[in-house]
C-alpha positions as a LaTeX table, in Angstrom:
\begin{tabular}{lrrr}
\hline
Residue & $x$ (\AA) & $y$ (\AA) & $z$ (\AA) \\
\hline
Met1 & 14.89 & 26.01 & $-16.33$ \\
Ile2 & 15.30 & 22.38 & $-15.41$ \\
His3 & 18.95 & 21.58 & $-14.82$ \\
Pro4 & 20.59 & 19.24 & $-17.36$ \\
Leu5 & 21.56 & 15.75 & $-16.35$ \\
Arg6 & 25.26 & 15.41 & $-15.72$ \\
Ala7 & 25.90 & 11.76 & $-15.13$ \\
Leu8 & 23.26 & 9.65 & $-16.83$ \\
Pro9 & 24.27 & 8.10 & $-20.16$ \\
Leu10 & 22.06 & 7.91 & $-23.42$ \\
Leu11 & 18.31 & 7.33 & $-23.47$ \\
Ala12 & 18.65 & 3.67 & $-24.29$ \\
Leu13 & 17.16 & 0.45 & $-23.03$ \\
Val14 & 19.53 & $-1.64$ & $-20.94$ \\
Ala15 & 19.63 & $-5.17$ & $-22.25$ \\
Thr16 & 18.40 & $-7.87$ & $-19.89$ \\
Pro17 & 21.39 & $-10.01$ & $-18.94$ \\
Val18 & 21.53 & $-13.79$ & $-19.20$ \\
Phe19 & 20.76 & $-15.43$ & $-15.87$ \\
Ala20 & 23.11 & $-17.88$ & $-14.25$ \\
Ala21 & 21.95 & $-21.44$ & $-13.67$ \\
Asp22 & 19.78 & $-22.01$ & $-10.60$ \\
Pro23 & 19.25 & $-18.33$ & $-9.66$ \\
Pro24 & 17.74 & $-17.47$ & $-6.26$ \\
Ala25 & 14.06 & $-18.35$ & $-6.03$ \\
Thr26 & 12.71 & $-15.21$ & $-4.32$ \\
Pro27 & 13.29 & $-11.45$ & $-4.63$ \\
Ala28 & 14.52 & $-11.35$ & $-1.03$ \\
Ala29 & 17.08 & $-14.04$ & $-1.81$ \\
Val30 & 18.32 & $-12.06$ & $-4.81$ \\
Val31 & 18.84 & $-9.01$ & $-2.61$ \\
Ala32 & 20.57 & $-11.03$ & 0.11 \\
Gln33 & 22.93 & $-12.70$ & $-2.37$ \\
Ala34 & 23.67 & $-9.69$ & $-4.58$ \\
Pro35 & 27.43 & $-9.06$ & $-4.83$ \\
Ala36 & 29.04 & $-5.82$ & $-3.74$ \\
Ser37 & 29.31 & $-4.79$ & $-7.40$ \\
Ala38 & 25.49 & $-4.70$ & $-7.60$ \\
Trp39 & 25.23 & $-1.88$ & $-5.06$ \\
Gln40 & 25.81 & 1.87 & $-5.31$ \\
Ala41 & 26.39 & 4.26 & $-2.42$ \\
Ile42 & 23.79 & 6.99 & $-1.85$ \\
Ala43 & 25.48 & 10.37 & $-1.42$ \\
Ala44 & 25.24 & 11.94 & 2.04 \\
Glu45 & 23.95 & 15.19 & 0.55 \\
Asp46 & 20.98 & 13.23 & $-0.83$ \\
Leu47 & 19.93 & 11.92 & 2.59 \\
Leu48 & 17.56 & 13.96 & 4.73 \\
Val49 & 17.47 & 12.85 & 8.38 \\
Met50 & 14.31 & 13.79 & 10.27 \\
Thr51 & 14.07 & 13.14 & 14.01 \\
Ile52 & 10.58 & 13.20 & 15.48 \\
Glu53 & 9.10 & 12.89 & 18.96 \\
Gly54 & 10.72 & 10.17 & 21.02 \\
Gly55 & 13.98 & 10.38 & 19.08 \\
Lys56 & 12.58 & 8.31 & 16.22 \\
Arg57 & 14.59 & 8.74 & 13.02 \\
Val58 & 13.24 & 8.88 & 9.49 \\
Val59 & 15.68 & 8.94 & 6.55 \\
Ile60 & 14.58 & 10.33 & 3.19 \\
Gln61 & 16.54 & 9.90 & $-0.01$ \\
Leu62 & 16.25 & 13.00 & $-2.18$ \\
Ala63 & 16.00 & 12.94 & $-5.99$ \\
Pro64 & 17.85 & 16.01 & $-7.29$ \\
Thr65 & 17.96 & 14.70 & $-10.87$ \\
Phe66 & 14.18 & 14.69 & $-11.19$ \\
Ser67 & 13.26 & 17.58 & $-8.85$ \\
Pro68 & 16.29 & 19.90 & $-8.87$ \\
Arg69 & 14.65 & 23.14 & $-7.76$ \\
His70 & 12.54 & 21.64 & $-5.02$ \\
Val71 & 15.45 & 19.56 & $-3.72$ \\
Ala72 & 17.69 & 22.65 & $-3.69$ \\
Asn73 & 15.05 & 24.39 & $-1.55$ \\
Ile74 & 14.79 & 21.39 & 0.78 \\
Arg75 & 18.55 & 21.43 & 1.29 \\
Thr76 & 18.41 & 25.16 & 2.06 \\
Leu77 & 15.58 & 24.63 & 4.55 \\
Ala78 & 17.46 & 21.79 & 6.27 \\
Gln79 & 20.68 & 23.78 & 6.52 \\
Ala80 & 18.70 & 26.65 & 8.06 \\
His81 & 17.20 & 24.18 & 10.61 \\
Trp82 & 13.82 & 25.50 & 9.46 \\
Trp83 & 11.85 & 22.36 & 10.32 \\
Asp84 & 13.12 & 22.22 & 13.92 \\
Gly85 & 10.12 & 22.82 & 16.17 \\
Thr86 & 7.54 & 22.25 & 13.44 \\
Ser87 & 5.28 & 19.20 & 13.44 \\
Ile88 & 3.46 & 16.42 & 11.67 \\
Asn89 & 0.03 & 17.95 & 11.14 \\
Arg90 & $-1.88$ & 15.47 & 9.00 \\
Val91 & $-2.26$ & 11.69 & 8.95 \\
Gln92 & $-4.97$ & 10.53 & 6.53 \\
Asp93 & $-5.63$ & 6.81 & 6.48 \\
Asn94 & $-4.60$ & 5.05 & 3.24 \\
Tyr95 & $-3.25$ & 8.31 & 1.87 \\
Val96 & $-0.53$ & 10.55 & 3.37 \\
Val97 & 1.38 & 11.78 & 6.41 \\
Gln98 & 2.15 & 15.51 & 6.06 \\
Trp99 & 4.49 & 17.79 & 8.01 \\
Gly100 & 5.63 & 21.40 & 8.13 \\
Asp101 & 4.66 & 24.62 & 9.88 \\
Ala102 & 1.06 & 24.28 & 11.08 \\
Thr103 & 0.76 & 28.03 & 11.56 \\
Glu104 & 1.94 & 28.77 & 7.99 \\
Lys105 & 3.57 & 31.89 & 9.48 \\
Lys106 & 7.15 & 30.79 & 10.10 \\
Pro107 & 9.51 & 32.99 & 8.05 \\
Met108 & 11.30 & 31.25 & 5.22 \\
Pro109 & 15.10 & 31.33 & 5.03 \\
Pro110 & 16.71 & 33.38 & 2.25 \\
Gly111 & 17.81 & 31.73 & $-0.95$ \\
Leu112 & 14.76 & 29.66 & $-1.88$ \\
Ser113 & 14.07 & 29.29 & $-5.60$ \\
Ser114 & 10.70 & 29.86 & $-7.19$ \\
Thr115 & 8.99 & 26.74 & $-8.54$ \\
Ser116 & 6.23 & 25.99 & $-11.02$ \\
Pro117 & 4.28 & 23.04 & $-12.46$ \\
Asp118 & 7.06 & 22.75 & $-15.05$ \\
Asp119 & 9.13 & 21.19 & $-12.26$ \\
Tyr120 & 6.86 & 18.15 & $-11.94$ \\
Ala121 & 8.52 & 16.27 & $-14.81$ \\
Leu122 & 11.95 & 16.15 & $-16.41$ \\
Pro123 & 12.12 & 16.93 & $-20.16$ \\
Ile124 & 14.06 & 14.12 & $-21.82$ \\
Ala125 & 14.42 & 15.35 & $-25.40$ \\
Asn126 & 18.13 & 15.36 & $-26.32$ \\
Arg127 & 19.02 & 14.03 & $-22.87$ \\
Arg128 & 21.08 & 10.96 & $-22.17$ \\
Leu129 & 19.28 & 8.53 & $-19.89$ \\
Ala130 & 20.08 & 4.90 & $-19.25$ \\
Val131 & 16.70 & 3.25 & $-18.81$ \\
Thr132 & 16.13 & $-0.24$ & $-17.49$ \\
Pro133 & 12.63 & $-0.87$ & $-18.88$ \\
Leu134 & 9.72 & $-2.42$ & $-17.03$ \\
Pro135 & 8.08 & $-4.44$ & $-19.83$ \\
Tyr136 & 4.52 & $-4.39$ & $-18.48$ \\
Gly137 & 1.62 & $-2.04$ & $-19.11$ \\
Asp138 & 1.00 & 0.95 & $-16.86$ \\
Ala139 & $-2.33$ & 2.71 & $-16.39$ \\
Tyr140 & $-0.73$ & 6.14 & $-15.95$ \\
Ala141 & 2.10 & 6.31 & $-18.48$ \\
Pro142 & 2.97 & 4.89 & $-21.92$ \\
Thr143 & 6.25 & 3.44 & $-20.63$ \\
Thr144 & 7.90 & 2.85 & $-17.28$ \\
Gly145 & 11.33 & 1.78 & $-16.10$ \\
Phe146 & 14.22 & 2.65 & $-13.83$ \\
Val147 & 16.81 & 5.40 & $-14.12$ \\
Gly148 & 19.69 & 5.93 & $-11.72$ \\
Gly149 & 18.05 & 3.89 & $-8.97$ \\
Trp150 & 14.61 & 5.52 & $-9.33$ \\
Pro151 & 11.37 & 4.20 & $-10.83$ \\
Val152 & 10.21 & 6.52 & $-13.59$ \\
Ala153 & 7.17 & 6.95 & $-15.78$ \\
Met154 & 7.68 & 8.37 & $-19.28$ \\
Asp155 & 5.71 & 9.58 & $-22.27$ \\
Gly156 & 8.45 & 10.18 & $-24.84$ \\
Ser157 & 8.97 & 13.83 & $-23.98$ \\
Ala158 & 9.26 & 13.75 & $-20.19$ \\
Ala159 & 10.05 & 11.46 & $-17.27$ \\
Trp160 & 8.66 & 11.76 & $-13.76$ \\
Leu161 & 8.72 & 10.03 & $-10.39$ \\
Pro162 & 5.54 & 8.17 & $-9.41$ \\
His163 & 3.52 & 8.45 & $-6.21$ \\
Cys164 & 4.45 & 5.07 & $-4.74$ \\
Tyr165 & 4.19 & 3.99 & $-1.11$ \\
Gly166 & 6.80 & 5.84 & 0.95 \\
Tyr167 & 7.50 & 8.45 & $-1.71$ \\
Val168 & 7.75 & 12.07 & $-0.62$ \\
Gly169 & 5.98 & 14.96 & $-2.31$ \\
Val170 & 5.67 & 18.71 & $-1.83$ \\
Gly171 & 2.46 & 20.15 & $-0.44$ \\
Arg172 & 1.05 & 23.09 & $-2.35$ \\
Asn173 & $-1.94$ & 25.37 & $-2.70$ \\
Val174 & $-4.04$ & 25.72 & $-5.84$ \\
Ser175 & $-2.08$ & 25.62 & $-9.12$ \\
Pro176 & 0.02 & 27.35 & $-10.43$ \\
Asp177 & 1.48 & 27.28 & $-6.90$ \\
Ala178 & 3.96 & 24.37 & $-6.82$ \\
Gly179 & 5.12 & 24.63 & $-3.21$ \\
Thr180 & 8.54 & 25.57 & $-1.93$ \\
Gly181 & 9.44 & 22.22 & $-0.34$ \\
Ala182 & 8.71 & 23.43 & 3.20 \\
Glu183 & 5.49 & 21.39 & 3.39 \\
Leu184 & 6.17 & 17.72 & 2.70 \\
Tyr185 & 4.17 & 14.50 & 2.79 \\
Thr186 & 4.75 & 10.79 & 2.28 \\
Val187 & 2.34 & 8.22 & 0.86 \\
Ile188 & 1.14 & 5.69 & 3.46 \\
Gly189 & $-1.48$ & 3.87 & 1.41 \\
Gln190 & $-2.20$ & 2.48 & $-2.02$ \\
Ala191 & $-0.20$ & 4.43 & $-4.56$ \\
Pro192 & $-2.24$ & 7.54 & $-5.59$ \\
Arg193 & $-0.78$ & 7.68 & $-9.08$ \\
Gln194 & $-3.43$ & 10.19 & $-10.19$ \\
Leu195 & $-1.22$ & 12.75 & $-8.42$ \\
Asp196 & 1.69 & 12.10 & $-10.80$ \\
Arg197 & 2.71 & 15.31 & $-12.61$ \\
Asn198 & 0.26 & 17.29 & $-10.47$ \\
Ile199 & 2.61 & 17.61 & $-7.49$ \\
Ala200 & 6.39 & 17.52 & $-7.19$ \\
Val201 & 7.80 & 14.17 & $-6.01$ \\
Val202 & 11.18 & 14.82 & $-4.41$ \\
Gly203 & 12.30 & 11.55 & $-2.84$ \\
Arg204 & 11.40 & 8.46 & $-0.85$ \\
Val205 & 11.55 & 7.29 & 2.76 \\
Ile206 & 14.23 & 4.59 & 2.98 \\
Asp207 & 14.33 & 4.12 & 6.76 \\
Gly208 & 11.87 & 4.69 & 9.60 \\
Met209 & 8.69 & 4.45 & 7.52 \\
Ala210 & 6.89 & 2.60 & 10.32 \\
Ser211 & 7.34 & 5.64 & 12.57 \\
Leu212 & 5.16 & 7.61 & 10.14 \\
Ser213 & 2.65 & 5.03 & 8.92 \\
Ser214 & 1.76 & 3.94 & 12.46 \\
Leu215 & 0.86 & 7.44 & 13.70 \\
Pro216 & $-2.71$ & 8.08 & 14.93 \\
Arg217 & $-5.00$ & 9.26 & 12.15 \\
Gly218 & $-6.25$ & 12.83 & 12.28 \\
Ser219 & $-9.98$ & 13.33 & 12.78 \\
Gly220 & $-10.21$ & 16.62 & 10.92 \\
Asp221 & $-10.95$ & 17.10 & 7.24 \\
Leu222 & $-8.43$ & 15.25 & 5.04 \\
Gly223 & $-6.84$ & 13.74 & 8.14 \\
Phe224 & $-5.53$ & 16.99 & 9.60 \\
Tyr225 & $-5.15$ & 16.96 & 13.36 \\
Thr226 & $-7.68$ & 19.07 & 15.21 \\
Pro227 & $-6.62$ & 21.47 & 18.00 \\
Gln228 & $-7.60$ & 18.78 & 20.52 \\
Glu229 & $-5.26$ & 16.22 & 18.93 \\
His230 & $-1.53$ & 15.81 & 19.34 \\
Gln231 & 0.59 & 17.19 & 16.53 \\
Val232 & 3.78 & 15.12 & 16.51 \\
Pro233 & 6.78 & 17.43 & 17.15 \\
Ile234 & 9.70 & 17.43 & 14.73 \\
Gln235 & 12.89 & 17.75 & 16.74 \\
Ser236 & 15.28 & 18.28 & 13.84 \\
Val237 & 15.80 & 17.81 & 10.11 \\
Arg238 & 19.36 & 17.67 & 8.78 \\
Leu239 & 21.20 & 16.67 & 5.66 \\
Ala240 & 23.37 & 13.65 & 6.43 \\
Ser241 & 26.30 & 15.55 & 4.94 \\
Asp242 & 25.91 & 18.18 & 7.69 \\
Leu243 & 25.99 & 15.65 & 10.53 \\
Pro244 & 29.17 & 14.54 & 12.30 \\
Glu245 & 30.58 & 11.46 & 10.61 \\
Ala246 & 29.74 & 9.24 & 13.57 \\
Gln247 & 26.05 & 10.23 & 13.31 \\
Arg248 & 25.66 & 9.91 & 9.54 \\
Pro249 & 23.51 & 7.14 & 8.16 \\
His250 & 24.99 & 5.22 & 5.22 \\
Phe251 & 22.83 & 3.53 & 2.59 \\
Gln252 & 23.26 & 1.81 & $-0.74$ \\
Gln253 & 20.77 & 1.21 & $-3.55$ \\
Met254 & 20.85 & $-1.63$ & $-6.03$ \\
Asp255 & 22.29 & $-0.77$ & $-9.46$ \\
Val256 & 19.30 & $-1.01$ & $-11.80$ \\
Ala257 & 21.63 & $-1.98$ & $-14.66$ \\
Ser258 & 23.00 & $-4.98$ & $-12.74$ \\
Ser259 & 22.15 & $-8.63$ & $-13.36$ \\
Ser260 & 20.98 & $-8.83$ & $-9.74$ \\
Phe261 & 18.33 & $-6.19$ & $-10.38$ \\
Ala262 & 17.23 & $-7.94$ & $-13.58$ \\
Asp263 & 16.84 & $-11.18$ & $-11.63$ \\
Tyr264 & 14.98 & $-9.32$ & $-8.88$ \\
Leu265 & 12.56 & $-7.79$ & $-11.42$ \\
Arg266 & 11.93 & $-11.14$ & $-13.08$ \\
Leu267 & 10.98 & $-12.68$ & $-9.75$ \\
Arg268 & 8.81 & $-9.74$ & $-8.69$ \\
Ala269 & 6.76 & $-10.37$ & $-11.85$ \\
Asn270 & 6.99 & $-14.15$ & $-12.06$ \\
Arg271 & 7.46 & $-15.58$ & $-8.60$ \\
Lys272 & 7.06 & $-19.35$ & $-8.37$ \\
Asp273 & 8.39 & $-20.98$ & $-5.23$ \\
Asp274 & 7.24 & $-22.99$ & $-2.23$ \\
Phe275 & 4.67 & $-20.31$ & $-1.32$ \\
Tyr276 & 3.54 & $-19.01$ & $-4.72$ \\
Asp277 & 1.59 & $-21.34$ & $-7.00$ \\
Arg278 & 0.58 & $-18.86$ & $-9.71$ \\
Pro279 & 3.12 & $-16.41$ & $-11.12$ \\
Ala280 & 1.51 & $-13.00$ & $-11.71$ \\
Gly281 & 3.12 & $-12.53$ & $-15.12$ \\
Gly282 & 3.62 & $-8.85$ & $-14.46$ \\
Val283 & 4.37 & $-6.17$ & $-11.89$ \\
Asp284 & 3.55 & $-2.47$ & $-11.72$ \\
Leu285 & 6.05 & 0.28 & $-11.16$ \\
Cys286 & 5.24 & 0.74 & $-7.47$ \\
Asn287 & 5.41 & $-2.98$ & $-6.71$ \\
Ala288 & 9.02 & $-3.28$ & $-7.85$ \\
Pro289 & 10.77 & $-0.98$ & $-5.36$ \\
Val290 & 14.50 & $-0.58$ & $-5.95$ \\
Pro291 & 16.23 & $-2.40$ & $-3.08$ \\
Val292 & 17.99 & $-0.17$ & $-0.56$ \\
Arg293 & 20.15 & $-1.36$ & 2.32 \\
Ala294 & 21.84 & 0.24 & 5.31 \\
Val295 & 25.60 & 0.01 & 5.47 \\
Pro296 & 27.16 & $-0.34$ & 8.93 \\
Val297 & 29.71 & 2.33 & 9.77 \\
Lys298 & 33.14 & 0.78 & 10.24 \\
Ala299 & 34.75 & 1.51 & 13.57 \\
Ala300 & 37.91 & 3.56 & 13.45 \\
Pro301 & 41.08 & 1.48 & 13.95 \\
\hline
\end{tabular}
């Protein structure tokens, strides 16, 4: 059973606020000038820190609200240090980077939950969701918007996370297998939205994406590395909450109910400044990424 939402208020559209005079002219300027009140801390238990060959760090924000069972498994795998010594096995151009146990023989830790295709979307009947709508058409869903810092697609009965650039999904075999969360991938090309609701989306890369997207492409079928090619070693994967405080990354995401986010969305869809001559008059769900920023750790007095 999908776990009920605990902290999201009623399925209701958040009214677009009135803009102040002379707002910033670009989305980047909106983000740079957003006040502290427009930002929300991302919980340490929702940050997955993967260190790959060369000490390069990739930080993934997990989405337990939308993928509770898969995220619970991912946390269990991280706490068991299961990914340590595994590798990145697949890099397919304009598609995905995939990692896990190439042998498919590594024993799983105890405590993993079973999953099914029912976990690909969140039922929203009788649930309380605060939705900031995206008022433009979408080819893959009747409505789209933002909930709790995440872009969501909806059809009236369910909400799901889209396959946008940098988003992380769970590899699986043929349905009804839905994967455990041990085999993960991230999108490195044009958003393959046809995968929505066919695979579990469990989060997004918020730091270190270039370390994945710049990897050599695999020459095997579907971009898998052949035995003659170098599988990139994974040194460790940890939850930020399990790291010593001095090693924990700290990030914030923009509050999607804030006036700053409304201004940001307006400019993503209707940019007109020194560079842009023709406002697009619209933006799709994957081209309006929720801003995320790193927060420096304050030195102890």
